[in-house]
Structure formats: C-alpha cells, structure tokens
Amino acid sequence: MLQTSSQGSEFSDLWSAFSRSGSQAEYCQRWLDLQCARIPYAKNAILLLRTEQHSASNFTPIGQWPENGEALSAIVELADRVIEEQCGLVSDLDQQVTVDDIQVDLYGVAYPLKVDQQIAGVVAVAIATRAESALAYAMEQLQWGISWVELLVRRHQRSQLDSELPRLRSALEVLTSVLADDSFDASSMTFVTGLASALGCERVSFGVMRLGRIRIKAISNSAEFGKQMNLVKLVEAAMEEAVFQRGDITFPASDESALVVRDHTHLAEKHGCGAIYTLPLFQDEHYFGAVTLERTGERPFHVDELAAARAITALCGEALQLKQRNDRPLHSKVGESLYNQARRLLGPGYLGRKLALLMIAVLVVFFSLATDTYRVAADTRLEGAVRQAVVAPFDGYIDSADARAGDQVVREQLLSRLDDRDLRLERLHWVGERAKLQRQYEEALATHDRAKSKVLAAQLEQNQANLDLVERQLQRTALRAPFDGLVINGDLTQLIGSAVKQGDVLFEVAPLDAYRVIMWVDEHQIGEIAEGMAGRMVLKAMPEERFGLRISRITPITEARDGGNFFRVEAVLEGTSPRLRPGMEGVAKIEIGERNLFFTLTRDLARWVRLKAWAWTP
C-alpha cells in the first residue's frame, strides 16, 4: 500500500513517541497507536497483558485505541476467545459503523502473544471492512508487530530474574558456609554472621526452642553473649512473640498488620533498633526456632530484603536443625528413641502398636513350639532315561526332513533322508564296470589265459566289494528312529540341501516310558541330602499333579547357576503319566524330617549369621 507524505510524517511521529516511551504502560500504548496507524480501516483496538507470571487467567487492559476512547465489548469478547483457543482469530463483530455516510460491517482481528509456550497477552483490532486482503494484511501486521511486545515482556522477566539472582546467591553462599562447619555451634555462628553480612544488619540472633521456650544460640559478631543478659532476654521475648503468633513480625509494623509487636517495641526502645524483623523457623510440623534481624537508624527493611531473609532462612533452617540433632550424644539419641517407643506402647493411644506387639508375641510362641516337615527345594528337569543320537553315516547333503524335535515316532520310522544321487551314479558306474570285467574274464577263460583270468577274477571281487559298499550307503541314506520315543533335538526342515559331515548329530530320540529327574541343589543344603531320600515333584506344565521320586545319585561336582553353586542330583521317578515329556521343568521338594517350625523358616538366615560370625571372628 502506498503512503502519502502526511502518512509518512504521522508514522515518523509515532515511531519517535514509541522509541521515547519509558514505562511499560506507555510503551504498550505507543505500540498500539503505531499498529492501528499501519492497519487501514482500524476503528478500535485493545491490548491485554497477563498480570501475574504464573497465572493463566488474569489479563488486564494495558493499552487501547483511541487512547481516550472506550474499547468495544465485541473485541474484548474476541480477545477472551483468543486466550481460550490460543490462536489468532478473525470474526464478524455483528456491529456497523458509518464511513463516508455508508454503513460498514465491523470485523475483529486478534492475535495472541506467546512467551515460552504460554499466553502472555493478546491484541485485538476492530476493522471497518470485509475485504479479505485488508483482513489478511491486518493479521500479518499484528503477527509481525507483536514481537515488540514480546521483547518488552522478556525484558521484564529478565529484570525480575536479575533482582532475584543476588538474593539466591546470598542464600547459597550462607548455606555453603553453614554446611561446611562440622558442629551445630559453629554452623549457628556462621549462619548469623553470614545473614548479617548479606543484609547489612547490625545484629542477627538465632534461637532454638527448648522445653517450650526460645533460647539464644548465636548472635552475630559476638562469640560470648552471656554477659548481655538483658539483650538476650529481650531478643528471646521478641522471638517467642513471633513464634506464638505463628507469623513474621516487622517493626515498625505497617498499618495493615494485625500482629502484636509489644516485645519488639521494648527491644527497639532499650537498644535503639530502628528496624527489626523476626522469622519463626518451622520444620516437621512444629516451630523449632527463630531468627531476629536488627538495624539501627532510619534503615527499614525493604520488600526485597525481607524476601532475601526468608530465602536464606528457608535454605539454612533445615540444615541447622539436622546438625542440632546430629550433635546430640549417642546415649541421648538412644534414650530419647527408647523413651518415645515405651511411651507409645505403655501410654494411652497407639492401639495399633499395642496390638502389633501382642501379635508378635503370640507368633513367637507359636513358631517356637510348632513343628513341620523340613523339605529342601530344588529346581528340576525331566530327562529320558537314555538319549539315542541319530548321526550322519557319511559326508553328504540333506535331501528331506520327515520329523523334527517334538515329534513322537515309532521304531524304524523315517526321520530324514540324505541325497543319494551321487551314490546311485556311483552304483551305475560299478555295475557297468562289473559287466566289462565279466566279459573280459569270460574271454580270458575262452583263450585259456590263466594269468589274466586270475587278475580279472580279483578285480571282479574288488568291484563287488565296492558295489556292496555303495548299496550299504544307499540303505543308510534313510535315517530312521532306533526305537519308539520322542524326538527331543533336531530340526532339519530349514536345512534342506545343506552339507553334513560324517558323525554330525542330526537327531536325538528319547523313550517315553523311562525317565530320570535331574535336580540342582544349593551348596548350602547339599549336606542334608542323602541317596535314598524321597520327595515329590511338581512340573510347570502340570501343576495340578505331584510325582514321587527317590534320590539315586549325588554328583560331587558343582555347577554355576543363577549366581550360585549347585550340585547335580539324579533321582528315579516313581510313577509316570502319558503327558510327561523330556525337557519339562519344575520344582522338587526332598523330605528331610520333622523340624521346629521356627528353624524351618529361619534356617537360611541362621546359616548366613553363623557363616559371617565365623568369618569375622579372629
């Protein structure tokens, strides 16, 4: 859009006023004037900003155009919609204005100000036109121009952070000094000295609650304050005044304050304090102390200084209380703990503790007298009594796979077949060679060539041996099951055509009518196991059935399993089931004998204690 010289002069004046603006309100008003001057047909506008940094609903008008006019209720409602929907909007305001004696509809264009993904403000402009190009230009102008307001908001946030940083730095410095000291007394003196230095106080006192009364623990720049009894009593009274009223007390008190400041007034009159600030220290649902800050002369505490004092005491208060508790002698800590527990058990209330103690006593008596069968538990695995391997009879290639792991087979059932094409060709070769030698042999006999006939006879025998070998190999290309059972290992369905070498294990077959149980017993319990002991086993696949077993062999070799050492123990299965399969796992319990129930439940703990006691005993 073209600008006339008068418009250029107007923009120049507006830019000049905008650049000279000082306060936040003036800055926003001049910015809004400039935006409305750049948007054709603008009739009314409003700028809202969020009043609180962490509030999502408190927005206040900070600028409107015309400056001395009144914002249209329609654009205020449009601004509220933008805040709710968090996006720019263009809407018909259902109002008309007269432009050059013509009634023109008013349209609203509004755009939000987002700072750190949160709505910080919104600007809304009423435009006397319905042309899409004019509305689009207005929205574009607001999108570009809102950056100036964002800059203002961020500068304001930065100034707030800059004002808080010294306060936080002071708090951290004091806390670091307090934590660096070993004792509570030294930490208390460091705390009051650091607080006095950070806030420019003539005197800072720290007191702790003891038997319902405040007792001064440290006064800044005063290692010994026992001689200043009058001062100590006045400060303690001021601290108690704040603690009993459960609030911070500032002296001189403001007109809005409803707290009693009588003791603070006495302290100020006796020692010429111009300003006093007392903070009660609250921790673990009770007040454990207080801090009093004093200044002389006409130097009252400002709001920032009060906030800094609260920040420092909030950080250091818990550390001081922990140091106070840790500095108590051991007998005092133990005595206090025992006294508290005895008071709760024998005194009124705490019915739950009393019932719990009674139940514990009953359980101890019961477990000391009751007996039960002591059993040793062990992980188990079911295996076939024998495991027959089906191996490759010679080097060759897999031609077919008729069975795989998990299949139930019968004796002589085909499991797999090796490629026999080369053997068949070799057989044809030896058959042809035999016919040739037979013909030569007959000719030698006809010519009565005895020497040649003997050589040919030997060659015929050698040929027959080779032919018999090939026939035998052709028969062995078919790999068959050695007996009725289950294929427990071997799957050649994905290896058709692959090469195998003589002796390679292709299948393993186990019978289904004979099993053995393999158990892994922990080394700590192997001494309680003996051959011939009976037990019962439950398999994961059949938890509803229990199978009897009897130990047949204990292998004197350990295996590392699950981070421990275990002995391999074999057992004979008593009884069987058609559902049993080799490889099933479960848990077996070997019966040792009747033992005390308390021993049964605590045997692992008792064993560990005995072992550690032996290791630690010189």
JSON list of N, CA and C in Angstrom, two decimals, residues 226-269:
[
{"chain": "A", "resi": 226, "resn": "GLY", "atom": "N", "xyz": [26.94, -14.19, 77.07]},
{"chain": "A", "resi": 226, "resn": "GLY", "atom": "CA", "xyz": [26.37, -14.49, 78.39]},
{"chain": "A", "resi": 226, "resn": "GLY", "atom": "C", "xyz": [26.26, -13.26, 79.28]},
{"chain": "A", "resi": 227, "resn": "LYS", "atom": "N", "xyz": [27.20, -12.28, 79.08]},
{"chain": "A", "resi": 227, "resn": "LYS", "atom": "CA", "xyz": [27.16, -11.08, 79.91]},
{"chain": "A", "resi": 227, "resn": "LYS", "atom": "C", "xyz": [26.06, -10.11, 79.51]},
{"chain": "A", "resi": 228, "resn": "GLN", "atom": "N", "xyz": [25.53, -10.27, 78.30]},
{"chain": "A", "resi": 228, "resn": "GLN", "atom": "CA", "xyz": [24.49, -9.36, 77.82]},
{"chain": "A", "resi": 228, "resn": "GLN", "atom": "C", "xyz": [23.11, -9.96, 78.11]},
{"chain": "A", "resi": 229, "resn": "MET", "atom": "N", "xyz": [22.83, -10.21, 79.38]},
{"chain": "A", "resi": 229, "resn": "MET", "atom": "CA", "xyz": [21.61, -10.91, 79.74]},
{"chain": "A", "resi": 229, "resn": "MET", "atom": "C", "xyz": [20.36, -10.13, 79.39]},
{"chain": "A", "resi": 230, "resn": "ASN", "atom": "N", "xyz": [20.39, -8.80, 79.58]},
{"chain": "A", "resi": 230, "resn": "ASN", "atom": "CA", "xyz": [19.20, -8.00, 79.26]},
{"chain": "A", "resi": 230, "resn": "ASN", "atom": "C", "xyz": [18.88, -8.09, 77.77]},
{"chain": "A", "resi": 231, "resn": "LEU", "atom": "N", "xyz": [19.91, -7.95, 76.93]},
{"chain": "A", "resi": 231, "resn": "LEU", "atom": "CA", "xyz": [19.70, -8.05, 75.48]},
{"chain": "A", "resi": 231, "resn": "LEU", "atom": "C", "xyz": [19.18, -9.43, 75.10]},
{"chain": "A", "resi": 232, "resn": "VAL", "atom": "N", "xyz": [19.78, -10.47, 75.69]},
{"chain": "A", "resi": 232, "resn": "VAL", "atom": "CA", "xyz": [19.37, -11.83, 75.35]},
{"chain": "A", "resi": 232, "resn": "VAL", "atom": "C", "xyz": [17.91, -12.05, 75.71]},
{"chain": "A", "resi": 233, "resn": "LYS", "atom": "N", "xyz": [17.49, -11.60, 76.88]},
{"chain": "A", "resi": 233, "resn": "LYS", "atom": "CA", "xyz": [16.09, -11.80, 77.29]},
{"chain": "A", "resi": 233, "resn": "LYS", "atom": "C", "xyz": [15.13, -11.05, 76.38]},
{"chain": "A", "resi": 234, "resn": "LEU", "atom": "N", "xyz": [15.50, -9.82, 75.99]},
{"chain": "A", "resi": 234, "resn": "LEU", "atom": "CA", "xyz": [14.62, -9.05, 75.10]},
{"chain": "A", "resi": 234, "resn": "LEU", "atom": "C", "xyz": [14.50, -9.71, 73.73]},
{"chain": "A", "resi": 235, "resn": "VAL", "atom": "N", "xyz": [15.62, -10.20, 73.20]},
{"chain": "A", "resi": 235, "resn": "VAL", "atom": "CA", "xyz": [15.57, -10.87, 71.89]},
{"chain": "A", "resi": 235, "resn": "VAL", "atom": "C", "xyz": [14.78, -12.16, 71.98]},
{"chain": "A", "resi": 236, "resn": "GLU", "atom": "N", "xyz": [14.97, -12.93, 73.06]},
{"chain": "A", "resi": 236, "resn": "GLU", "atom": "CA", "xyz": [14.20, -14.16, 73.22]},
{"chain": "A", "resi": 236, "resn": "GLU", "atom": "C", "xyz": [12.72, -13.87, 73.31]},
{"chain": "A", "resi": 237, "resn": "ALA", "atom": "N", "xyz": [12.35, -12.79, 74.01]},
{"chain": "A", "resi": 237, "resn": "ALA", "atom": "CA", "xyz": [10.93, -12.43, 74.11]},
{"chain": "A", "resi": 237, "resn": "ALA", "atom": "C", "xyz": [10.38, -12.05, 72.74]},
{"chain": "A", "resi": 238, "resn": "ALA", "atom": "N", "xyz": [11.16, -11.32, 71.95]},
{"chain": "A", "resi": 238, "resn": "ALA", "atom": "CA", "xyz": [10.70, -10.95, 70.61]},
{"chain": "A", "resi": 238, "resn": "ALA", "atom": "C", "xyz": [10.53, -12.19, 69.74]},
{"chain": "A", "resi": 239, "resn": "MET", "atom": "N", "xyz": [11.45, -13.15, 69.86]},
{"chain": "A", "resi": 239, "resn": "MET", "atom": "CA", "xyz": [11.33, -14.38, 69.08]},
{"chain": "A", "resi": 239, "resn": "MET", "atom": "C", "xyz": [10.09, -15.17, 69.49]},
{"chain": "A", "resi": 240, "resn": "GLU", "atom": "N", "xyz": [9.85, -15.28, 70.80]},
{"chain": "A", "resi": 240, "resn": "GLU", "atom": "CA", "xyz": [8.67, -16.00, 71.27]},
{"chain": "A", "resi": 240, "resn": "GLU", "atom": "C", "xyz": [7.40, -15.31, 70.82]},
{"chain": "A", "resi": 241, "resn": "GLU", "atom": "N", "xyz": [7.43, -13.98, 70.76]},
{"chain": "A", "resi": 241, "resn": "GLU", "atom": "CA", "xyz": [6.26, -13.24, 70.29]},
{"chain": "A", "resi": 241, "resn": "GLU", "atom": "C", "xyz": [5.92, -13.63, 68.86]},
{"chain": "A", "resi": 242, "resn": "ALA", "atom": "N", "xyz": [6.93, -13.80, 68.01]},
{"chain": "A", "resi": 242, "resn": "ALA", "atom": "CA", "xyz": [6.68, -14.20, 66.62]},
{"chain": "A", "resi": 242, "resn": "ALA", "atom": "C", "xyz": [6.26, -15.66, 66.53]},
{"chain": "A", "resi": 243, "resn": "VAL", "atom": "N", "xyz": [6.90, -16.53, 67.33]},
{"chain": "A", "resi": 243, "resn": "VAL", "atom": "CA", "xyz": [6.57, -17.95, 67.27]},
{"chain": "A", "resi": 243, "resn": "VAL", "atom": "C", "xyz": [5.15, -18.20, 67.77]},
{"chain": "A", "resi": 244, "resn": "PHE", "atom": "N", "xyz": [4.77, -17.56, 68.88]},
{"chain": "A", "resi": 244, "resn": "PHE", "atom": "CA", "xyz": [3.44, -17.78, 69.44]},
{"chain": "A", "resi": 244, "resn": "PHE", "atom": "C", "xyz": [2.35, -17.27, 68.51]},
{"chain": "A", "resi": 245, "resn": "GLN", "atom": "N", "xyz": [2.65, -16.22, 67.73]},
{"chain": "A", "resi": 245, "resn": "GLN", "atom": "CA", "xyz": [1.67, -15.71, 66.76]},
{"chain": "A", "resi": 245, "resn": "GLN", "atom": "C", "xyz": [1.78, -16.39, 65.39]},
{"chain": "A", "resi": 246, "resn": "ARG", "atom": "N", "xyz": [2.80, -17.26, 65.26]},
{"chain": "A", "resi": 246, "resn": "ARG", "atom": "CA", "xyz": [2.98, -18.06, 64.04]},
{"chain": "A", "resi": 246, "resn": "ARG", "atom": "C", "xyz": [3.03, -17.19, 62.78]},
{"chain": "A", "resi": 247, "resn": "GLY", "atom": "N", "xyz": [3.86, -16.16, 62.84]},
{"chain": "A", "resi": 247, "resn": "GLY", "atom": "CA", "xyz": [3.99, -15.29, 61.68]},
{"chain": "A", "resi": 247, "resn": "GLY", "atom": "C", "xyz": [5.22, -14.41, 61.79]},
{"chain": "A", "resi": 248, "resn": "ASP", "atom": "N", "xyz": [5.68, -13.91, 60.64]},
{"chain": "A", "resi": 248, "resn": "ASP", "atom": "CA", "xyz": [6.80, -12.98, 60.63]},
{"chain": "A", "resi": 248, "resn": "ASP", "atom": "C", "xyz": [6.36, -11.63, 61.20]},
{"chain": "A", "resi": 249, "resn": "ILE", "atom": "N", "xyz": [7.24, -11.00, 61.95]},
{"chain": "A", "resi": 249, "resn": "ILE", "atom": "CA", "xyz": [6.93, -9.69, 62.54]},
{"chain": "A", "resi": 249, "resn": "ILE", "atom": "C", "xyz": [7.96, -8.68, 62.05]},
{"chain": "A", "resi": 250, "resn": "THR", "atom": "N", "xyz": [7.46, -7.59, 61.50]},
{"chain": "A", "resi": 250, "resn": "THR", "atom": "CA", "xyz": [8.32, -6.48, 61.05]},
{"chain": "A", "resi": 250, "resn": "THR", "atom": "C", "xyz": [8.04, -5.26, 61.93]},
{"chain": "A", "resi": 251, "resn": "PHE", "atom": "N", "xyz": [9.11, -4.66, 62.41]},
{"chain": "A", "resi": 251, "resn": "PHE", "atom": "CA", "xyz": [8.98, -3.45, 63.24]},
{"chain": "A", "resi": 251, "resn": "PHE", "atom": "C", "xyz": [9.82, -2.34, 62.62]},
{"chain": "A", "resi": 252, "resn": "PRO", "atom": "N", "xyz": [9.25, -1.16, 62.44]},
{"chain": "A", "resi": 252, "resn": "PRO", "atom": "CA", "xyz": [7.89, -0.73, 62.79]},
{"chain": "A", "resi": 252, "resn": "PRO", "atom": "C", "xyz": [6.83, -1.46, 61.95]},
{"chain": "A", "resi": 253, "resn": "ALA", "atom": "N", "xyz": [5.72, -1.79, 62.61]},
{"chain": "A", "resi": 253, "resn": "ALA", "atom": "CA", "xyz": [4.67, -2.54, 61.94]},
{"chain": "A", "resi": 253, "resn": "ALA", "atom": "C", "xyz": [3.88, -1.63, 61.02]},
{"chain": "A", "resi": 254, "resn": "SER", "atom": "N", "xyz": [3.39, -2.22, 59.92]},
{"chain": "A", "resi": 254, "resn": "SER", "atom": "CA", "xyz": [2.55, -1.47, 58.98]},
{"chain": "A", "resi": 254, "resn": "SER", "atom": "C", "xyz": [1.15, -1.32, 59.55]},
{"chain": "A", "resi": 255, "resn": "ASP", "atom": "N", "xyz": [0.39, -0.41, 58.97]},
{"chain": "A", "resi": 255, "resn": "ASP", "atom": "CA", "xyz": [-0.97, -0.17, 59.46]},
{"chain": "A", "resi": 255, "resn": "ASP", "atom": "C", "xyz": [-1.86, -1.38, 59.22]},
{"chain": "A", "resi": 256, "resn": "GLU", "atom": "N", "xyz": [-1.57, -2.17, 58.17]},
{"chain": "A", "resi": 256, "resn": "GLU", "atom": "CA", "xyz": [-2.42, -3.32, 57.86]},
{"chain": "A", "resi": 256, "resn": "GLU", "atom": "C", "xyz": [-2.12, -4.53, 58.75]},
{"chain": "A", "resi": 257, "resn": "SER", "atom": "N", "xyz": [-0.98, -4.53, 59.46]},
{"chain": "A", "resi": 257, "resn": "SER", "atom": "CA", "xyz": [-0.59, -5.69, 60.25]},
{"chain": "A", "resi": 257, "resn": "SER", "atom": "C", "xyz": [-1.47, -5.82, 61.49]},
{"chain": "A", "resi": 258, "resn": "ALA", "atom": "N", "xyz": [-1.90, -7.06, 61.76]},
{"chain": "A", "resi": 258, "resn": "ALA", "atom": "CA", "xyz": [-2.73, -7.33, 62.94]},
{"chain": "A", "resi": 258, "resn": "ALA", "atom": "C", "xyz": [-1.95, -8.03, 64.04]},
{"chain": "A", "resi": 259, "resn": "LEU", "atom": "N", "xyz": [-0.63, -8.18, 63.88]},
{"chain": "A", "resi": 259, "resn": "LEU", "atom": "CA", "xyz": [0.19, -8.88, 64.86]},
{"chain": "A", "resi": 259, "resn": "LEU", "atom": "C", "xyz": [0.58, -7.95, 66.01]},
{"chain": "A", "resi": 260, "resn": "VAL", "atom": "N", "xyz": [0.72, -8.54, 67.18]},
{"chain": "A", "resi": 260, "resn": "VAL", "atom": "CA", "xyz": [1.15, -7.79, 68.37]},
{"chain": "A", "resi": 260, "resn": "VAL", "atom": "C", "xyz": [2.67, -7.64, 68.32]},
{"chain": "A", "resi": 261, "resn": "VAL", "atom": "N", "xyz": [3.16, -6.41, 68.57]},
{"chain": "A", "resi": 261, "resn": "VAL", "atom": "CA", "xyz": [4.61, -6.13, 68.49]},
{"chain": "A", "resi": 261, "resn": "VAL", "atom": "C", "xyz": [5.11, -5.51, 69.80]},
{"chain": "A", "resi": 262, "resn": "ARG", "atom": "N", "xyz": [4.51, -5.87, 70.92]},
{"chain": "A", "resi": 262, "resn": "ARG", "atom": "CA", "xyz": [4.89, -5.26, 72.19]},
{"chain": "A", "resi": 262, "resn": "ARG", "atom": "C", "xyz": [6.35, -5.56, 72.54]},
{"chain": "A", "resi": 263, "resn": "ASP", "atom": "N", "xyz": [6.76, -6.83, 72.47]},
{"chain": "A", "resi": 263, "resn": "ASP", "atom": "CA", "xyz": [8.14, -7.19, 72.81]},
{"chain": "A", "resi": 263, "resn": "ASP", "atom": "C", "xyz": [9.13, -6.61, 71.81]},
{"chain": "A", "resi": 264, "resn": "HIS", "atom": "N", "xyz": [8.74, -6.49, 70.55]},
{"chain": "A", "resi": 264, "resn": "HIS", "atom": "CA", "xyz": [9.62, -5.86, 69.56]},
{"chain": "A", "resi": 264, "resn": "HIS", "atom": "C", "xyz": [9.78, -4.37, 69.88]},
{"chain": "A", "resi": 265, "resn": "THR", "atom": "N", "xyz": [8.70, -3.76, 70.37]},
{"chain": "A", "resi": 265, "resn": "THR", "atom": "CA", "xyz": [8.78, -2.34, 70.75]},
{"chain": "A", "resi": 265, "resn": "THR", "atom": "C", "xyz": [9.74, -2.15, 71.92]},
{"chain": "A", "resi": 266, "resn": "HIS", "atom": "N", "xyz": [9.66, -3.05, 72.92]},
{"chain": "A", "resi": 266, "resn": "HIS", "atom": "CA", "xyz": [10.58, -2.97, 74.06]},
{"chain": "A", "resi": 266, "resn": "HIS", "atom": "C", "xyz": [12.03, -3.13, 73.61]},
{"chain": "A", "resi": 267, "resn": "LEU", "atom": "N", "xyz": [12.27, -4.07, 72.69]},
{"chain": "A", "resi": 267, "resn": "LEU", "atom": "CA", "xyz": [13.63, -4.28, 72.19]},
{"chain": "A", "resi": 267, "resn": "LEU", "atom": "C", "xyz": [14.15, -3.04, 71.47]},
{"chain": "A", "resi": 268, "resn": "ALA", "atom": "N", "xyz": [13.28, -2.42, 70.69]},
{"chain": "A", "resi": 268, "resn": "ALA", "atom": "CA", "xyz": [13.70, -1.22, 69.96]},
{"chain": "A", "resi": 268, "resn": "ALA", "atom": "C", "xyz": [13.97, -0.06, 70.91]},
{"chain": "A", "resi": 269, "resn": "GLU", "atom": "N", "xyz": [13.16, 0.07, 71.96]},
{"chain": "A", "resi": 269, "resn": "GLU", "atom": "CA", "xyz": [13.34, 1.18, 72.90]},
{"chain": "A", "resi": 269, "resn": "GLU", "atom": "C", "xyz": [14.61, 1.01, 73.74]}
]
